[in-house]
mmCIF file with all atom_site columns, C-alpha atoms in Angstrom:
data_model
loop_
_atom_site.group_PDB
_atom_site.id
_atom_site.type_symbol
_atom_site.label_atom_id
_atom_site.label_alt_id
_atom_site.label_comp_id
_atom_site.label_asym_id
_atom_site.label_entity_id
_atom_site.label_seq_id
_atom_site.pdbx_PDB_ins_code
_atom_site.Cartn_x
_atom_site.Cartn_y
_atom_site.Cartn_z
_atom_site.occupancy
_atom_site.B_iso_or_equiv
_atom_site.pdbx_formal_charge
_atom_site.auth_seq_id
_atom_site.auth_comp_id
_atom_site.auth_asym_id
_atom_site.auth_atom_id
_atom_site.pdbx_PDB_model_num
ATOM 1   C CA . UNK B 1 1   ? 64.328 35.069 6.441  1.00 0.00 ? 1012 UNK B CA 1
ATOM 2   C CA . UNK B 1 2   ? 65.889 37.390 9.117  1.00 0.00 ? 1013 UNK B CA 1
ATOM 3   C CA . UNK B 1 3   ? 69.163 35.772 9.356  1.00 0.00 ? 1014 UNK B CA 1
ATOM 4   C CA . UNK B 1 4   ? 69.299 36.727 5.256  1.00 0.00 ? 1015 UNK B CA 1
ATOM 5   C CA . UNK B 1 5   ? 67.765 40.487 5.969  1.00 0.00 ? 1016 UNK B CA 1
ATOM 6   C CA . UNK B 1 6   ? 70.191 40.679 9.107  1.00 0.00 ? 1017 UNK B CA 1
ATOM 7   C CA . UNK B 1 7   ? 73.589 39.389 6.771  1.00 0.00 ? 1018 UNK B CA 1
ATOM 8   C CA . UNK B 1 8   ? 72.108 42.022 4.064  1.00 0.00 ? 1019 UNK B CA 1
ATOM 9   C CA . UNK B 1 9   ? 72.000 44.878 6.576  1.00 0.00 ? 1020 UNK B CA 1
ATOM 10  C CA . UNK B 1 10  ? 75.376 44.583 7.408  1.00 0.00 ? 1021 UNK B CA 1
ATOM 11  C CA . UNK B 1 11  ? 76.505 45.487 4.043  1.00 0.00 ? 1022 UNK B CA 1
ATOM 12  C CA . UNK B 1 12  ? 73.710 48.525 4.316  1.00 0.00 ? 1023 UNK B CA 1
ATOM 13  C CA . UNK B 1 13  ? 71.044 46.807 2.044  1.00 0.00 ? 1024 UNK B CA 1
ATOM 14  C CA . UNK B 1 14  ? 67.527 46.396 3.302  1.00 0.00 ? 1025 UNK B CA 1
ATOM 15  C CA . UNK B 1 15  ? 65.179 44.185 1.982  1.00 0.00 ? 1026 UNK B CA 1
ATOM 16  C CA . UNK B 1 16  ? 61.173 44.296 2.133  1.00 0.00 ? 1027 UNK B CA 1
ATOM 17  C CA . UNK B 1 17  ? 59.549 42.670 4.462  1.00 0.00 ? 1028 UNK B CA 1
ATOM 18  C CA . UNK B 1 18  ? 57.053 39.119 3.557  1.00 0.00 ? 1029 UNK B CA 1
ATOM 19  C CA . UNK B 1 19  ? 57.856 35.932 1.738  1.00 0.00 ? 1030 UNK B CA 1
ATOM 20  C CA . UNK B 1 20  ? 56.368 37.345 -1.335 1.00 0.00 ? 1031 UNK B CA 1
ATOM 21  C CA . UNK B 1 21  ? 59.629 38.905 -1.924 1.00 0.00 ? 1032 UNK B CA 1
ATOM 22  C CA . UNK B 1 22  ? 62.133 36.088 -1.371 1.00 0.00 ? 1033 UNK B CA 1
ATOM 23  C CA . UNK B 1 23  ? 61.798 34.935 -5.211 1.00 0.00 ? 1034 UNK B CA 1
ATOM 24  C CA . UNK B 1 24  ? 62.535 38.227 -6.253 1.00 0.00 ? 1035 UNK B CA 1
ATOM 25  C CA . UNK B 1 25  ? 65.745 38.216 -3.409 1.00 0.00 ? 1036 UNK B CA 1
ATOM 26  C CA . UNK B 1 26  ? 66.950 34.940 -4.590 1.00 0.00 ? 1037 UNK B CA 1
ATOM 27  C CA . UNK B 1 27  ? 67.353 35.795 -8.078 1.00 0.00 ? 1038 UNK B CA 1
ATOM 28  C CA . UNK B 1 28  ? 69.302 39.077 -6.760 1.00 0.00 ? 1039 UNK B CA 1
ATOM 29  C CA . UNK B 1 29  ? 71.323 37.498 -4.973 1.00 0.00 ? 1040 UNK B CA 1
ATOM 30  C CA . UNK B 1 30  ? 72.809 35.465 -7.967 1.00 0.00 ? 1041 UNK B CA 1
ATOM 31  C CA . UNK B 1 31  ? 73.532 38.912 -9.786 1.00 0.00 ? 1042 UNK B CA 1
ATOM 32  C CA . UNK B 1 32  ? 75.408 39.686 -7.003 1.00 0.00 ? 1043 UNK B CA 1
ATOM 33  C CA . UNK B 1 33  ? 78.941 37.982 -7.384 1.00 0.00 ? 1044 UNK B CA 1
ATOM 34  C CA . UNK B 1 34  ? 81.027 40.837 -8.172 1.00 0.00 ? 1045 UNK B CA 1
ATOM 35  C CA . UNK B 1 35  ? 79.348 43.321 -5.975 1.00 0.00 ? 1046 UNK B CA 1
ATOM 36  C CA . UNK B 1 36  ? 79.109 41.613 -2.599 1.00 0.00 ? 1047 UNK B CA 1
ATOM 37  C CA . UNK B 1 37  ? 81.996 39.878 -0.846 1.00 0.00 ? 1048 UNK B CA 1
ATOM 38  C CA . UNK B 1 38  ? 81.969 35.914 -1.858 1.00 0.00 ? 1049 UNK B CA 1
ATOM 39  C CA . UNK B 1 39  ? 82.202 34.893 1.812  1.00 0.00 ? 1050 UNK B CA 1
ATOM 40  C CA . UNK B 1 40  ? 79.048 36.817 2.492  1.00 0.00 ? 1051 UNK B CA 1
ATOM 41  C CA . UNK B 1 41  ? 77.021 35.091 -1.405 1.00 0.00 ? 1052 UNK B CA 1
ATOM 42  C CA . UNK B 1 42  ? 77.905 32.088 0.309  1.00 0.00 ? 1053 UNK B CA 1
ATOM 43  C CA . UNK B 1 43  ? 76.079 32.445 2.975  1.00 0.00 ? 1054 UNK B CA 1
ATOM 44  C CA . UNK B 1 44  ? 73.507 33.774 1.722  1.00 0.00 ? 1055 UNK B CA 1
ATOM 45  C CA . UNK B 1 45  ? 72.802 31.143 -0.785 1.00 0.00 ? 1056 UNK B CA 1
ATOM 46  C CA . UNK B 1 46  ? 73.453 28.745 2.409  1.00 0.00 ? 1057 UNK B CA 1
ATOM 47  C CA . UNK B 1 47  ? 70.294 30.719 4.318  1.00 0.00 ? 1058 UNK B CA 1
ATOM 48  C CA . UNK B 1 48  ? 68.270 30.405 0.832  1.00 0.00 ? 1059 UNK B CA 1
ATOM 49  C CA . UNK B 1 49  ? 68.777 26.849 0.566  1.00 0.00 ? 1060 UNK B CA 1
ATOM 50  C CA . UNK B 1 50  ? 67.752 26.400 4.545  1.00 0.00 ? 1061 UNK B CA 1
ATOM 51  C CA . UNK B 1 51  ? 64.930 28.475 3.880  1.00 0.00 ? 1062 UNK B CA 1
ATOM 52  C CA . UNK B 1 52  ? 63.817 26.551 0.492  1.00 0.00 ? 1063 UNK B CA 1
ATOM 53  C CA . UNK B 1 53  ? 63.966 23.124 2.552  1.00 0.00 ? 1064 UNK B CA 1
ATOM 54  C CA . UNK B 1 54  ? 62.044 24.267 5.491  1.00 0.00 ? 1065 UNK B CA 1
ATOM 55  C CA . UNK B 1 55  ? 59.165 25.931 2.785  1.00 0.00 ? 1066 UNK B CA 1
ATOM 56  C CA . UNK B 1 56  ? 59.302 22.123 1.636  1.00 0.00 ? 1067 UNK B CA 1
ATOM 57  C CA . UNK B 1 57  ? 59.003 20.385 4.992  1.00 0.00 ? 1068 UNK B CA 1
ATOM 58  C CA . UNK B 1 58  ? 56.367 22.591 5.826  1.00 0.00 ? 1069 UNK B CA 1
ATOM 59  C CA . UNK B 1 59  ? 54.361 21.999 2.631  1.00 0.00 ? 1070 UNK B CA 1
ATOM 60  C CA . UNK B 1 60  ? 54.778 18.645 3.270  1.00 0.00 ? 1071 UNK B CA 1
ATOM 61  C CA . UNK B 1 61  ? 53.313 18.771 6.889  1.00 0.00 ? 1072 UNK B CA 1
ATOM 62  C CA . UNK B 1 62  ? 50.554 21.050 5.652  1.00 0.00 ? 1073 UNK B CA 1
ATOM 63  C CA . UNK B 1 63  ? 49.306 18.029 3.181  1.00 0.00 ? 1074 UNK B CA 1
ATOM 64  C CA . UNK B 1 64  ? 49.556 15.527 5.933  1.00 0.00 ? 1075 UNK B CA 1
ATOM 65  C CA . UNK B 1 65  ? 46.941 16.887 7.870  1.00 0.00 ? 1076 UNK B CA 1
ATOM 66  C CA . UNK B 1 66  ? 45.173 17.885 5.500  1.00 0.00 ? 1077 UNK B CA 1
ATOM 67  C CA . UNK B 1 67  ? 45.146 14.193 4.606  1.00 0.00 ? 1078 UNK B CA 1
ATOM 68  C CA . UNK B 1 68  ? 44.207 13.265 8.345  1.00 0.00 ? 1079 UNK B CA 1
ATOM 69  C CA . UNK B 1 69  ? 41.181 15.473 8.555  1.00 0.00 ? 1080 UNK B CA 1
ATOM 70  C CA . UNK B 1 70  ? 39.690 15.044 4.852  1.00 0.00 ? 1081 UNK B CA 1
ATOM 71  C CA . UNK B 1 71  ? 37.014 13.348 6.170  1.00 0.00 ? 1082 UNK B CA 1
ATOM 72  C CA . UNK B 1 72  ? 36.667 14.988 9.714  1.00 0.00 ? 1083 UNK B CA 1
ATOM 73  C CA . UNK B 1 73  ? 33.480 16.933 9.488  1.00 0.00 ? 1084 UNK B CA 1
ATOM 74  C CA . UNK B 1 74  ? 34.129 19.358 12.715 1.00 0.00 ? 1085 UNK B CA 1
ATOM 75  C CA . UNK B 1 75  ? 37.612 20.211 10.635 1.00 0.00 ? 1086 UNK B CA 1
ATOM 76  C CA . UNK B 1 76  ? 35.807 21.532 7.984  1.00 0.00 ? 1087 UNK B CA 1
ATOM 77  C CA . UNK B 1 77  ? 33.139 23.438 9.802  1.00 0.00 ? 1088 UNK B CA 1
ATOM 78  C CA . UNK B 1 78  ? 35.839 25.233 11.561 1.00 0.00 ? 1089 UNK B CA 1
ATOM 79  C CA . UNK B 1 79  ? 37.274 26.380 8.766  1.00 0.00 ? 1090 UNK B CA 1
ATOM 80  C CA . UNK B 1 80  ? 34.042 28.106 7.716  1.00 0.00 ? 1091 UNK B CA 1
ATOM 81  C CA . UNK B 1 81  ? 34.633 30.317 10.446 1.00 0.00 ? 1092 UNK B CA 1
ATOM 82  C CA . UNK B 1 82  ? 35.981 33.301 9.190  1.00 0.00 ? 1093 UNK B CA 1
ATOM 83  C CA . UNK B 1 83  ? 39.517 33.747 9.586  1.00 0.00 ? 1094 UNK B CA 1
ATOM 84  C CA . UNK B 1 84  ? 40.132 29.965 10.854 1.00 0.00 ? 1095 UNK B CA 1
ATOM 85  C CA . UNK B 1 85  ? 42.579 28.029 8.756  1.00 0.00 ? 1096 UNK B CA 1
ATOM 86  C CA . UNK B 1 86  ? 43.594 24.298 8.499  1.00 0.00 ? 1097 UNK B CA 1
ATOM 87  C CA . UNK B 1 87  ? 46.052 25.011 11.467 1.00 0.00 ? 1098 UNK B CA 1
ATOM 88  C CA . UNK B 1 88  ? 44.142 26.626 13.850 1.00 0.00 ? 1099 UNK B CA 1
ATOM 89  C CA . UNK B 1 89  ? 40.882 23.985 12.872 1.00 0.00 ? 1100 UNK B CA 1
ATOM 90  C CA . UNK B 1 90  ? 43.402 20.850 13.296 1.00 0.00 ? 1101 UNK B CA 1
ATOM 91  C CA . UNK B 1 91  ? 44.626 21.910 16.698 1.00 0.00 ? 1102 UNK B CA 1
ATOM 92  C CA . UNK B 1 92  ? 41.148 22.719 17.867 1.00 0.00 ? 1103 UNK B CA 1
ATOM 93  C CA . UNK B 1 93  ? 39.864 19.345 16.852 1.00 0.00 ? 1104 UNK B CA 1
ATOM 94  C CA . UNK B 1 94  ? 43.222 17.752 18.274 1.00 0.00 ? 1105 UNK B CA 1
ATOM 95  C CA . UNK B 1 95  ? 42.447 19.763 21.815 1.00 0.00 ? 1106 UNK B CA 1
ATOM 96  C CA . UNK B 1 96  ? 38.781 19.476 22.002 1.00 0.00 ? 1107 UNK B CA 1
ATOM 97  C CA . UNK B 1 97  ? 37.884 16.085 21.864 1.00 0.00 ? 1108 UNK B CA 1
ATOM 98  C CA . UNK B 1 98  ? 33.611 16.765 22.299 1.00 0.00 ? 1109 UNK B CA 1
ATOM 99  C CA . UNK B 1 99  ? 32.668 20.747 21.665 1.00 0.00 ? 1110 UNK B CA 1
ATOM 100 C CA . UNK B 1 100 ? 29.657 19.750 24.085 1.00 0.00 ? 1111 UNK B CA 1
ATOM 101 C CA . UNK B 1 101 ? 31.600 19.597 27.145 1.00 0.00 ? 1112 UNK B CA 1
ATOM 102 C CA . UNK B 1 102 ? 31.261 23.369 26.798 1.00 0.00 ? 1113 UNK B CA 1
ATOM 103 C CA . UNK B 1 103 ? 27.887 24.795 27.552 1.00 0.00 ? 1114 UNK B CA 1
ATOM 104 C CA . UNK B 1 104 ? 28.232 27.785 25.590 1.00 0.00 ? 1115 UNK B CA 1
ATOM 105 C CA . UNK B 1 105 ? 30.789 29.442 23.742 1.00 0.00 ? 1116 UNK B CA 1
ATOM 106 C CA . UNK B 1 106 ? 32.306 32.085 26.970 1.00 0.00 ? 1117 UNK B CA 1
ATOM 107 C CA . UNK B 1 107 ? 33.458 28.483 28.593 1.00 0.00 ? 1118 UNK B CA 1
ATOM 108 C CA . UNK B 1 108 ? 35.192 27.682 25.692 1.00 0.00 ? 1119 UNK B CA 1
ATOM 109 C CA . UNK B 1 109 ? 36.705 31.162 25.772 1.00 0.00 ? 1120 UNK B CA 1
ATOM 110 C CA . UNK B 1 110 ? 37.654 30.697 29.470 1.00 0.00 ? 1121 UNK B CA 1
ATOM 111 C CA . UNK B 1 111 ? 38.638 27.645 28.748 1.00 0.00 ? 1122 UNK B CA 1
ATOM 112 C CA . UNK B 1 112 ? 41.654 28.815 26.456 1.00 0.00 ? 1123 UNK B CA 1
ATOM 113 C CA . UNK B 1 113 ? 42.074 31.878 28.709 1.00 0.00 ? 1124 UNK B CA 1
ATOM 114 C CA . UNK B 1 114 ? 40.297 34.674 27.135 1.00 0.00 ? 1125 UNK B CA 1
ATOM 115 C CA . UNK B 1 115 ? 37.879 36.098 29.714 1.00 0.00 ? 1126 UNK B CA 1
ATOM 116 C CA . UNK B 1 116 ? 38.898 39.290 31.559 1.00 0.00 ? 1127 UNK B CA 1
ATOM 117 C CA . UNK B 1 117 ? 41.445 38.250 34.929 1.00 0.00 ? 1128 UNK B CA 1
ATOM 118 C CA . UNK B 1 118 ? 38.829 39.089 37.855 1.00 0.00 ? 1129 UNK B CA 1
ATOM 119 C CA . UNK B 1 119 ? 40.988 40.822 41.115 1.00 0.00 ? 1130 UNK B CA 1
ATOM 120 C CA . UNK B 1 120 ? 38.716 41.681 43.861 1.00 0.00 ? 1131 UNK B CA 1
ATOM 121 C CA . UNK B 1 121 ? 39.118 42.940 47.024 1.00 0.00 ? 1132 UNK B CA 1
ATOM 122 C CA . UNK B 1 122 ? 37.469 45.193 49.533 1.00 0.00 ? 1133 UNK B CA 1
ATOM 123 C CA . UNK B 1 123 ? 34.086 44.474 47.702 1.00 0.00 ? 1134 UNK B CA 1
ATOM 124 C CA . UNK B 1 124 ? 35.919 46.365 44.730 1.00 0.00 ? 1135 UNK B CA 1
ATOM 125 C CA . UNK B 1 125 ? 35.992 44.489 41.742 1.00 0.00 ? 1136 UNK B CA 1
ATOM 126 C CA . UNK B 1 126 ? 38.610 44.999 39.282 1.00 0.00 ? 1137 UNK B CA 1
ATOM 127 C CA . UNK B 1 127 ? 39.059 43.461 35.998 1.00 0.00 ? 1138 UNK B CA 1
ATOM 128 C CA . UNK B 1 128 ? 42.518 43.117 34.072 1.00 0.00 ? 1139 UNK B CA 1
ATOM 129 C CA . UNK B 1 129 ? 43.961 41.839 30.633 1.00 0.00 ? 1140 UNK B CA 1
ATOM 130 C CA . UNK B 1 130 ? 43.164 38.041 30.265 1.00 0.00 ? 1141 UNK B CA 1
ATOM 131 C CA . UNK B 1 131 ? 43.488 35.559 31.937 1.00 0.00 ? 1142 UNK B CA 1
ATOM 132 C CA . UNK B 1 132 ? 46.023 33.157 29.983 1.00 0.00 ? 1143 UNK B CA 1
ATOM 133 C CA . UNK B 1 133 ? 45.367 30.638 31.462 1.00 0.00 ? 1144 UNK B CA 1
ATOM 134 C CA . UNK B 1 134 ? 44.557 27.548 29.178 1.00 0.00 ? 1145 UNK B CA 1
ATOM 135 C CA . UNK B 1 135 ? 45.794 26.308 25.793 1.00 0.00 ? 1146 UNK B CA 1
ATOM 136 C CA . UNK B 1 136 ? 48.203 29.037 24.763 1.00 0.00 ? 1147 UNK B CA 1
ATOM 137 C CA . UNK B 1 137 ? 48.679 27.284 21.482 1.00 0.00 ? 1148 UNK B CA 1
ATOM 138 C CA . UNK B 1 138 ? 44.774 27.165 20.966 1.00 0.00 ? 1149 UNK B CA 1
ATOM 139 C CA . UNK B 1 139 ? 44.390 30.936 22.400 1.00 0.00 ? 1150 UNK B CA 1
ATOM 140 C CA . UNK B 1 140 ? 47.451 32.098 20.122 1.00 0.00 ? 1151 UNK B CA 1
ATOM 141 C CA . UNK B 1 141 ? 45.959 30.496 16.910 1.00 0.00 ? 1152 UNK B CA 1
ATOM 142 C CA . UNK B 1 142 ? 42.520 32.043 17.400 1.00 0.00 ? 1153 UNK B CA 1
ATOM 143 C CA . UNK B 1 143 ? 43.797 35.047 18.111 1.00 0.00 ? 1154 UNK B CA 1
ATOM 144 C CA . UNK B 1 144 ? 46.170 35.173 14.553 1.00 0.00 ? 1155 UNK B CA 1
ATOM 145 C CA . UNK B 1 145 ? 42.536 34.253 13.110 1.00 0.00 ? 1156 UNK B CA 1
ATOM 146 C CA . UNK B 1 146 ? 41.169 37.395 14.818 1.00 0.00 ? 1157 UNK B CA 1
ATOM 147 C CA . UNK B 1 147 ? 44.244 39.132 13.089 1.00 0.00 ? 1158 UNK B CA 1
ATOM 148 C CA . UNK B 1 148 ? 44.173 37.980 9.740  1.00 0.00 ? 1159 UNK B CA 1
ATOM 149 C CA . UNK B 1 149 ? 40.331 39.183 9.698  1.00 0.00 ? 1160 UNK B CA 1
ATOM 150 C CA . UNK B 1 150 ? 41.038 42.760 10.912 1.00 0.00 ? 1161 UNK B CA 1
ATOM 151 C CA . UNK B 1 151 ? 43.983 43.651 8.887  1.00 0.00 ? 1162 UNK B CA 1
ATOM 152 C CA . UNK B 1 152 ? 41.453 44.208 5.992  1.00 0.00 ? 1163 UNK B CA 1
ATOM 153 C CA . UNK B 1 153 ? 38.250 46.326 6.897  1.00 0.00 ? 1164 UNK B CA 1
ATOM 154 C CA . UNK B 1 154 ? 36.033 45.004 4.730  1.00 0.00 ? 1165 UNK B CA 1
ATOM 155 C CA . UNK B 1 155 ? 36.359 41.442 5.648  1.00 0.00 ? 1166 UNK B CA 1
ATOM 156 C CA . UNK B 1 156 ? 35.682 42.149 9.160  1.00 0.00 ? 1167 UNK B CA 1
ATOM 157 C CA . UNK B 1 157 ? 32.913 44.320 8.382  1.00 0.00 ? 1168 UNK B CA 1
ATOM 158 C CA . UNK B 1 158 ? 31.241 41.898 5.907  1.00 0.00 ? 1169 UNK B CA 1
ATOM 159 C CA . UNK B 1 159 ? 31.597 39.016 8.928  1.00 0.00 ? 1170 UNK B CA 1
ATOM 160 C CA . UNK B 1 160 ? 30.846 40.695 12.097 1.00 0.00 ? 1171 UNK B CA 1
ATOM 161 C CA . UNK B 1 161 ? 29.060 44.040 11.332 1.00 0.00 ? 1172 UNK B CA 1
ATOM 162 C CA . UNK B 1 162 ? 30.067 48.042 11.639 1.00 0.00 ? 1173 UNK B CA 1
ATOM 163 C CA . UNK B 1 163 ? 30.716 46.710 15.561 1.00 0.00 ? 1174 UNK B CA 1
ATOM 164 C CA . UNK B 1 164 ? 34.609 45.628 14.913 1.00 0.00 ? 1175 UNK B CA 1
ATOM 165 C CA . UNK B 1 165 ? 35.442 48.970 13.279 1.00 0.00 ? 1176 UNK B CA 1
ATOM 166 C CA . UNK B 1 166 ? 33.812 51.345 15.364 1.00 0.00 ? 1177 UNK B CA 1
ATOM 167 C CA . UNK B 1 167 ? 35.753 49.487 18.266 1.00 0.00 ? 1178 UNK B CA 1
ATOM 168 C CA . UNK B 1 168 ? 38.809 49.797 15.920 1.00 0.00 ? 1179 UNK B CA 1
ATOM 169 C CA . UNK B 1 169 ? 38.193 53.567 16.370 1.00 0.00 ? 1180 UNK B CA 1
ATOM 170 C CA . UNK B 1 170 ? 37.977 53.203 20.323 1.00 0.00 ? 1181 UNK B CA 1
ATOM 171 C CA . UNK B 1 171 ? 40.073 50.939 21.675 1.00 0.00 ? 1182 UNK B CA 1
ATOM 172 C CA . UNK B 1 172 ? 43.853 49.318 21.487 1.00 0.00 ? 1183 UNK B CA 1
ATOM 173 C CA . UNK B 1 173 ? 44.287 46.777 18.642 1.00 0.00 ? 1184 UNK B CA 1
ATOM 174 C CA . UNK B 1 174 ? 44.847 44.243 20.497 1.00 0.00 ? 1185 UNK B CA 1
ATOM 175 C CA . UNK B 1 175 ? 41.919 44.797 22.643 1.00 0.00 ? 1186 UNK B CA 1
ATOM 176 C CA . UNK B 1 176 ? 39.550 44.627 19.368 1.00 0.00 ? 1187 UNK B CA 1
ATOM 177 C CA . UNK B 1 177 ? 41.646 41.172 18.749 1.00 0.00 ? 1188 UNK B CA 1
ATOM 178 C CA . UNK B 1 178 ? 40.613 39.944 21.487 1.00 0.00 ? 1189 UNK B CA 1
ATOM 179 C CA . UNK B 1 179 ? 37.336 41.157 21.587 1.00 0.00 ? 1190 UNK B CA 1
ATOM 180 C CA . UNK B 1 180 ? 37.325 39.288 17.721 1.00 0.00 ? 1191 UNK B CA 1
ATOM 181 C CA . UNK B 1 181 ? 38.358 35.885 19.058 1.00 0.00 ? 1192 UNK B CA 1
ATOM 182 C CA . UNK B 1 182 ? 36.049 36.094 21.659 1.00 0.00 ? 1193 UNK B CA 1
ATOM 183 C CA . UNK B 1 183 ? 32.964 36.782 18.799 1.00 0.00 ? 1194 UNK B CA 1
ATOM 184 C CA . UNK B 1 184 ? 34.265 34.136 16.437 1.00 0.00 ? 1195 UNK B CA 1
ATOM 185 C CA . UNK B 1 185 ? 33.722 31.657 19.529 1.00 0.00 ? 1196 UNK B CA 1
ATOM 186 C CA . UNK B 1 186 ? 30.081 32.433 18.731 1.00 0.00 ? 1197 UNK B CA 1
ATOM 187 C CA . UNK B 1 187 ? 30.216 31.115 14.874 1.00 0.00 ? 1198 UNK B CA 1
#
């Protein structure tokens, strides 16, 4: 999808941003024979193939597990979490193989590296960003969950109370993200 909004810019054409709007960008680009160079219509419907065979695979992958965990009961109460979706519940179940190795739900936060990175010294403590440390794919996942649930208000409101959008008002968004993943650890 770059590579085709990148060949476009070239010739000074921008288009919007999202997969919504490839349809619409596919059918434009067969209009546009006589207009653009042929060379560059080529390519373009080169990129749009690529792109329609990927959308395929990736379809096709997206069944598969779904087929794996139909009957996998800790898949399905993940997704119930708000903002959780088959990925992000079918790499936690892959990654955690018993959710009562963790005590409470701050280890399994540490655990994929999102408690505050502790530096002391002098007997001053100082606390940083987080950690990392852990299952970036796990910690990366959760926090696109956290995402997905505060780019509309209401959702996040409706899930986790007036809390998330006062913070909204205070902090950095990707401090409330964070703060998010670490409160849907809780559900």
């Amino acid at each position: 999808m770059n590579r085709i909004g990148a060949m476009l810019l070239e010739f000074g054409l921008s288009l919007p941003r999202g997969h919504s709007h490839l349809k619409k960008l596919f059918a434009w680009i067969e209009l546009q024979n006589e207009v653009l160079p042929n060379s560059l219509v080529c390519e373009l419907k080169t990129q749009v193939e690529y792109y329609q065979y990927l959308s395929e695979k990736i379809e096709f992958q997206e069944k598969k597990l779904r087929l794996i965990n139909k009957e996998n009961i800790r898949y399905h109460l993940l997704q119930t979490i708000p903002g959780v979706g088959p990925l992000t519940a079918a790499c936690c179940v892959a990654n955690v193989a018993d959710p009562k190795d963790f005590s409470n739900g701050r280890n399994f936060a540490a655990w994929i590296g999102l408690v505050p990175h502790q530096h002391s010294t002098g007997g001053k403590s100082r606390m940083l960003g987080i950690s990392k440390r852990g299952n970036s794919d796990l910690r990366e996942l959760f926090i696109h969950a956290a995402r997905s649930i505060l780019k509309r208000t209401e959702t996040a409101e409706k899930h986790f109370g007036e809390w998330v959008v006062n913070l909204k008002r205070k902090k950095s968004f990707n401090v409330v993200v964070v703060a998010l993943v670490v409160s849907l650890r809780q559900h």
